[in-house]
Coordinates of C-alpha atoms in Angstrom, one line a residue:
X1 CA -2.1 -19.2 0.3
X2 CA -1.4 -15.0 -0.2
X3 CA -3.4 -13.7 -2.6
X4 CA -1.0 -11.5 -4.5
X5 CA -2.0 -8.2 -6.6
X6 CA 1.1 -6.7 -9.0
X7 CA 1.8 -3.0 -8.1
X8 CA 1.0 -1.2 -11.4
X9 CA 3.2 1.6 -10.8
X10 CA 6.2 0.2 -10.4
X11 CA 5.8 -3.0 -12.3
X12 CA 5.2 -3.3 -15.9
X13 CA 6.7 -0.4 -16.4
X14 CA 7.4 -1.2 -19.7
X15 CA 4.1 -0.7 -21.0
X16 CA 1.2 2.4 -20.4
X17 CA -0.1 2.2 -17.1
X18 CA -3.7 1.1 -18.7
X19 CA -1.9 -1.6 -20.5
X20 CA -0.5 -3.3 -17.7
X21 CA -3.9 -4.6 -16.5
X22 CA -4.0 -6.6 -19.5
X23 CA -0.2 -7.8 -18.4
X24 CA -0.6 -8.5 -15.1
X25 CA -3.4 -11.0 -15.6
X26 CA -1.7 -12.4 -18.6
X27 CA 0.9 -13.4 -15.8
X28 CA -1.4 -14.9 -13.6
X29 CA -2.5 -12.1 -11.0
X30 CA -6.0 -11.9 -10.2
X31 CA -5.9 -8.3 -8.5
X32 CA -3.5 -5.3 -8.9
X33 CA -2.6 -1.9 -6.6
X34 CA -1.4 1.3 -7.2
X35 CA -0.1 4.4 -5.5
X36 CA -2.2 6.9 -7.4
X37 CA -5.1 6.4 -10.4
X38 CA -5.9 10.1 -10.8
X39 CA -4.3 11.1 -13.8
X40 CA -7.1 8.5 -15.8
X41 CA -11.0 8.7 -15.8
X42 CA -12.3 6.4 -12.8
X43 CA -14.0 4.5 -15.5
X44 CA -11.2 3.9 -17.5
X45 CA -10.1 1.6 -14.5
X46 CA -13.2 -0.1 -13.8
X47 CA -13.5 -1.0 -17.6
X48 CA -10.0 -2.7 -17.4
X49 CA -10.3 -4.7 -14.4
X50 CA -13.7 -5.8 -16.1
X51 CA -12.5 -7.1 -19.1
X52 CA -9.5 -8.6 -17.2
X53 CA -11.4 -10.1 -14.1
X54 CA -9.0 -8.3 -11.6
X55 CA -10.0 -6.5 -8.3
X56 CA -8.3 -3.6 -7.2
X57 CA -7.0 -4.0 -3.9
X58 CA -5.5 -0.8 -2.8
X59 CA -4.3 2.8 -3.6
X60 CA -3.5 5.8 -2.2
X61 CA -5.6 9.1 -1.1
X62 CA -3.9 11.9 -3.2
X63 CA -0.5 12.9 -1.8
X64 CA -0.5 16.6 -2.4
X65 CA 2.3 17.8 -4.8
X66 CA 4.4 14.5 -5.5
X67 CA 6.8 16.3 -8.2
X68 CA 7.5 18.8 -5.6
X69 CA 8.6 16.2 -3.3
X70 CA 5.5 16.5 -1.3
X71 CA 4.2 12.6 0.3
X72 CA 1.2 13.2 2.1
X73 CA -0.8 15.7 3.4
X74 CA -2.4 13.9 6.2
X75 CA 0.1 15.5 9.4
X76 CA 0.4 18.7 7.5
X77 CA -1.1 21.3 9.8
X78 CA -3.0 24.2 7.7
X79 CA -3.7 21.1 4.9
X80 CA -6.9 20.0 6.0
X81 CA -9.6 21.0 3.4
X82 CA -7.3 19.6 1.3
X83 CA -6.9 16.7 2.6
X84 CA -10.6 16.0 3.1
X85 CA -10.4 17.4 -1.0
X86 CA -8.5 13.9 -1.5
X87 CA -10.6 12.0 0.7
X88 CA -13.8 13.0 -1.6
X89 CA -11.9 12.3 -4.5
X90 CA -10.4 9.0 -4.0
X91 CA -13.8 7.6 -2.8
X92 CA -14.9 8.5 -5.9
X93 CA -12.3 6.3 -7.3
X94 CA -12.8 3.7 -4.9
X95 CA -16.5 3.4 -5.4
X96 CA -16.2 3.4 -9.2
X97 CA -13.4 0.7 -9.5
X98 CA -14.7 -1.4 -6.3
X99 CA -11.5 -0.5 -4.3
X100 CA -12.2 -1.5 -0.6
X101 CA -9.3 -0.3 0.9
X102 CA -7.4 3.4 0.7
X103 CA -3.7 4.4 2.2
X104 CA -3.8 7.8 3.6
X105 CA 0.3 9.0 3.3
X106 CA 1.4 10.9 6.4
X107 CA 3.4 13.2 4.7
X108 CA 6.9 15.3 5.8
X109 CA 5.6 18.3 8.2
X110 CA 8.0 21.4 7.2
X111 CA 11.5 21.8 9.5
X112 CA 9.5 24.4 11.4
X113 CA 6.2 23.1 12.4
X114 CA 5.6 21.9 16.1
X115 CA 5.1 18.2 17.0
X116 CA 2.2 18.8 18.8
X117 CA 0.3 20.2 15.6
X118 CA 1.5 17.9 13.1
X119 CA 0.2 15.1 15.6
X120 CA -3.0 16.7 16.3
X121 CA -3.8 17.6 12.6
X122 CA -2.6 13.9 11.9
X123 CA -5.2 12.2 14.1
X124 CA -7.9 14.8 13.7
X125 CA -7.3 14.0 9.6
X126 CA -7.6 9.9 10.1
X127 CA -10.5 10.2 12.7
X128 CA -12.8 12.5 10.3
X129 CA -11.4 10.4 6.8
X130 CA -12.0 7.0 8.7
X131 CA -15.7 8.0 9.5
X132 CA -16.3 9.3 6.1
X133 CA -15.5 5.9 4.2
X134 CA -17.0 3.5 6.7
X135 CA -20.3 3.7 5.5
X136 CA -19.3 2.2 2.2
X137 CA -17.1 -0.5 3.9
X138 CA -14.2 1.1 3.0
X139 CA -10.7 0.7 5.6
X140 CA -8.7 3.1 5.8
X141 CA -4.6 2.3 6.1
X142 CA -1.9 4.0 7.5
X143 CA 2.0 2.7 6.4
X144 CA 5.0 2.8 8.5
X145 CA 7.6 4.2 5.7
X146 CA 11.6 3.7 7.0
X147 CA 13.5 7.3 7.0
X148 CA 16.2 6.5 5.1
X149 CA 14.0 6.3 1.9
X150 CA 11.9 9.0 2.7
X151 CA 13.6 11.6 4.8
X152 CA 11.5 13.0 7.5
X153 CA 8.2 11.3 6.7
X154 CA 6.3 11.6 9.7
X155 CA 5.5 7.6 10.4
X156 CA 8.4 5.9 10.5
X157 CA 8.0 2.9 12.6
X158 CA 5.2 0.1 13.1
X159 CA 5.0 0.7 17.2
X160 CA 3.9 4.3 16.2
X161 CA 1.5 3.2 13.7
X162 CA 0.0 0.8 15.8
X163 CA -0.2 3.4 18.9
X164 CA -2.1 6.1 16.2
X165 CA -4.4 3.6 15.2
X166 CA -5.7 2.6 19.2
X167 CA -5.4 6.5 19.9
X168 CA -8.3 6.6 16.7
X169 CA -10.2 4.2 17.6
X170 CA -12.0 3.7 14.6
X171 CA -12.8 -0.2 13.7
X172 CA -12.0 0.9 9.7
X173 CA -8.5 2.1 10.2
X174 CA -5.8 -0.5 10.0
X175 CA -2.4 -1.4 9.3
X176 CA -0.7 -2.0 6.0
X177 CA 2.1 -3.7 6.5
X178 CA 5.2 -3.0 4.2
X179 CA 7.8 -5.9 4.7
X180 CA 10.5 -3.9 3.1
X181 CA 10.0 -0.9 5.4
X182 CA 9.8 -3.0 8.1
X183 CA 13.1 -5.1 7.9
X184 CA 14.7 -1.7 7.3
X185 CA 13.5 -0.1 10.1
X186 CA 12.3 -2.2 13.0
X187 CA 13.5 -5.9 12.0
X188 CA 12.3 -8.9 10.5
X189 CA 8.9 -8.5 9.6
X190 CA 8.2 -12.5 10.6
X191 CA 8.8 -11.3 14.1
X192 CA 5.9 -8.6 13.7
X193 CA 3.7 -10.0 12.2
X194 CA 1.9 -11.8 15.2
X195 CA 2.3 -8.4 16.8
X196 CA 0.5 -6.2 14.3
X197 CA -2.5 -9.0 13.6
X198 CA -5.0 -7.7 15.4
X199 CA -4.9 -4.5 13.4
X200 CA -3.3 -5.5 10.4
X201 CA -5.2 -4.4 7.0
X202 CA -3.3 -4.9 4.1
X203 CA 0.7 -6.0 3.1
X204 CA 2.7 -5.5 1.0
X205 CA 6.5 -7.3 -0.2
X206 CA 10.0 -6.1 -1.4
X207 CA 13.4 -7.8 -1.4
X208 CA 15.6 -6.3 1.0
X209 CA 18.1 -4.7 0.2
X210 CA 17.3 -2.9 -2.8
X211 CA 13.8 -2.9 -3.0
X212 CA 13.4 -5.3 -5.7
X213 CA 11.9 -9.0 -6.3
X214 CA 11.1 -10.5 -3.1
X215 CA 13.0 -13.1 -3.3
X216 CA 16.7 -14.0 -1.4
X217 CA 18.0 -11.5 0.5
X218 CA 17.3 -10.3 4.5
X219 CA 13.3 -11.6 4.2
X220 CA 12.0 -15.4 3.8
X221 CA 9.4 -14.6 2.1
X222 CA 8.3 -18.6 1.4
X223 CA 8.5 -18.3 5.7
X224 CA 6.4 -14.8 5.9
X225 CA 3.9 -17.0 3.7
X226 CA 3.6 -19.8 5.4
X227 CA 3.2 -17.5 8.6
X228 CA -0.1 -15.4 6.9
X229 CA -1.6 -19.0 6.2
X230 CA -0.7 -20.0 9.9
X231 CA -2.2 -16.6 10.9
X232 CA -5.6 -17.0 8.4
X233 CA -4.6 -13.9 6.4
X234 CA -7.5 -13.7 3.9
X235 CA -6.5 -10.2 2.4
X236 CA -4.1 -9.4 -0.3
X237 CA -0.2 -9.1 -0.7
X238 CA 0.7 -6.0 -2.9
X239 CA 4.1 -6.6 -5.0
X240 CA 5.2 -3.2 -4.7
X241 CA 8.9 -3.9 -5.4
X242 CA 11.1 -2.7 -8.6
X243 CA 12.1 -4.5 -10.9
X244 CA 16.1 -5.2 -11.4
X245 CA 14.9 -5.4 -15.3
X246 CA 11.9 -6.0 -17.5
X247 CA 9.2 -7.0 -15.2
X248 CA 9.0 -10.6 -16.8
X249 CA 11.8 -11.1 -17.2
X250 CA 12.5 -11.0 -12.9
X251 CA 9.1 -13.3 -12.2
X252 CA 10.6 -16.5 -11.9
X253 CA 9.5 -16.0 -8.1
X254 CA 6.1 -15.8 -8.7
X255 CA 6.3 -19.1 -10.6
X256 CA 5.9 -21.2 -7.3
X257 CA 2.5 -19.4 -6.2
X258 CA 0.8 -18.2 -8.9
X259 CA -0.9 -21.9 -9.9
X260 CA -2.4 -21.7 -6.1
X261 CA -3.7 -18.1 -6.9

């Protein structure tokens, strides 16, 4: 069976964000996610997975300027001390909370700048962040996002993400697998997951349309289960959906798994 971690970010939104470890393992999750922990101390984190016995199975290197409308820096030519700035940074994070795994956003290269670049700083920036985490065990993960919920973010589509990770080459850089992104932009993700196993790092779940609880809709998610048992996945599933209401209140899929957590 999955194990699932609850996407602090966008669930329990209800609550301050360090109050929703205490919620999610009231609930029954035994690890949580997150886009980004940097606006609270490393330690802050660490003491509140402690105390609720949860393992923090993924977040994101910094993103650059997220109010701007920024979503990545790691194809943004001319962004490369920076980018190594966030690598630093989150392995800080990661080291301190016992975070194995780290999603390096792509980000949207300006109208202007040439695909060539964007490509080459792209690679350059996974090859040299890859190489700097794997002496602490740490994977790396690049995520297909689709285009029509993040206009012109340079990964859009898991054949790409798969061809960027070979063209690395580097054993700690892997796959994470959004369902949601992937029914929206290449099909049902049941279909890929056989093809993305070999290189497949993390996943993550949304209902589709809508991005909310992952249950009903264009996925079968009891199906995409079964298939990561079939498969011997052993690594988390990230619930990074929204919520139609009060988190709690929309759990009544979760009911089915969480005894076999």
């Amino acid at each position: 069976m999955p194990r699932f971690a609850a996407n602090l970010t966008l669930l329990y939104t209800e609550l301050p964000f360090l109050e929703r470890f205490a919620a999610a393992a009231s609930d029954g999750f035994r690890a949580v996610e997150c886009l980004f922990p940097y606006d609270w101390p490393a330690a802050a984190i660490a003491s509140r997975l402690r105390e609720h016995d949860l393992t923090l199975a993924l977040f994101n290197l910094p993103p650059g300027n997220w109010t701007a409308g920024e979503r990545g820096l790691a194809a943004l030519p001319g962004r490369e001390q920076e980018f190594a700035a966030g690598v630093e940074l989150a392995l800080e994070y990661a080291l301190a909370t016992g975070c194995r795994r780290l999603h390096a956003m792509a980000g949207i290269p300006t109208p202007d700048a040439a695909a060539d670049g964007t490509l080459a700083a792209y690679l350059s920036n996974l090859r040299r962040a890859a190489a700097r985490l794997a002496p602490h065990g740490i994977t790396l993960l690049i995520e297909a996002i689709n285009a029509t919920d993040m206009p012109g973010y340079f990964l859009n589509r898991q054949q790409q993400a798969l061809d960027y990770i070979d063209t690395v080459g580097a054993a700690n850089l892997r796959l994470q697998f959004d369902c949601y992104h992937c029914r929206v932009s290449d099909g049902d993700p049941l279909g890929w997951l056989p093809r993305v196993w070999e290189r497949l790092g993390h996943i993550q779940i949304a209902g589709v349309p809508g991005r909310h609880e992952p249950e009903g809709g264009q996925i079968d998610y009891p199906a995409l289960f079964a298939q990561l048992d079939a498969l011997g996945y052993a690594g988390h599933v990230g619930c990074e959906y929204r919520p139609r209401g009060d988190t709690r209140a929309g759990l009544d899929w979760w009911q089915a798994w969480r005894d076999k957590q």
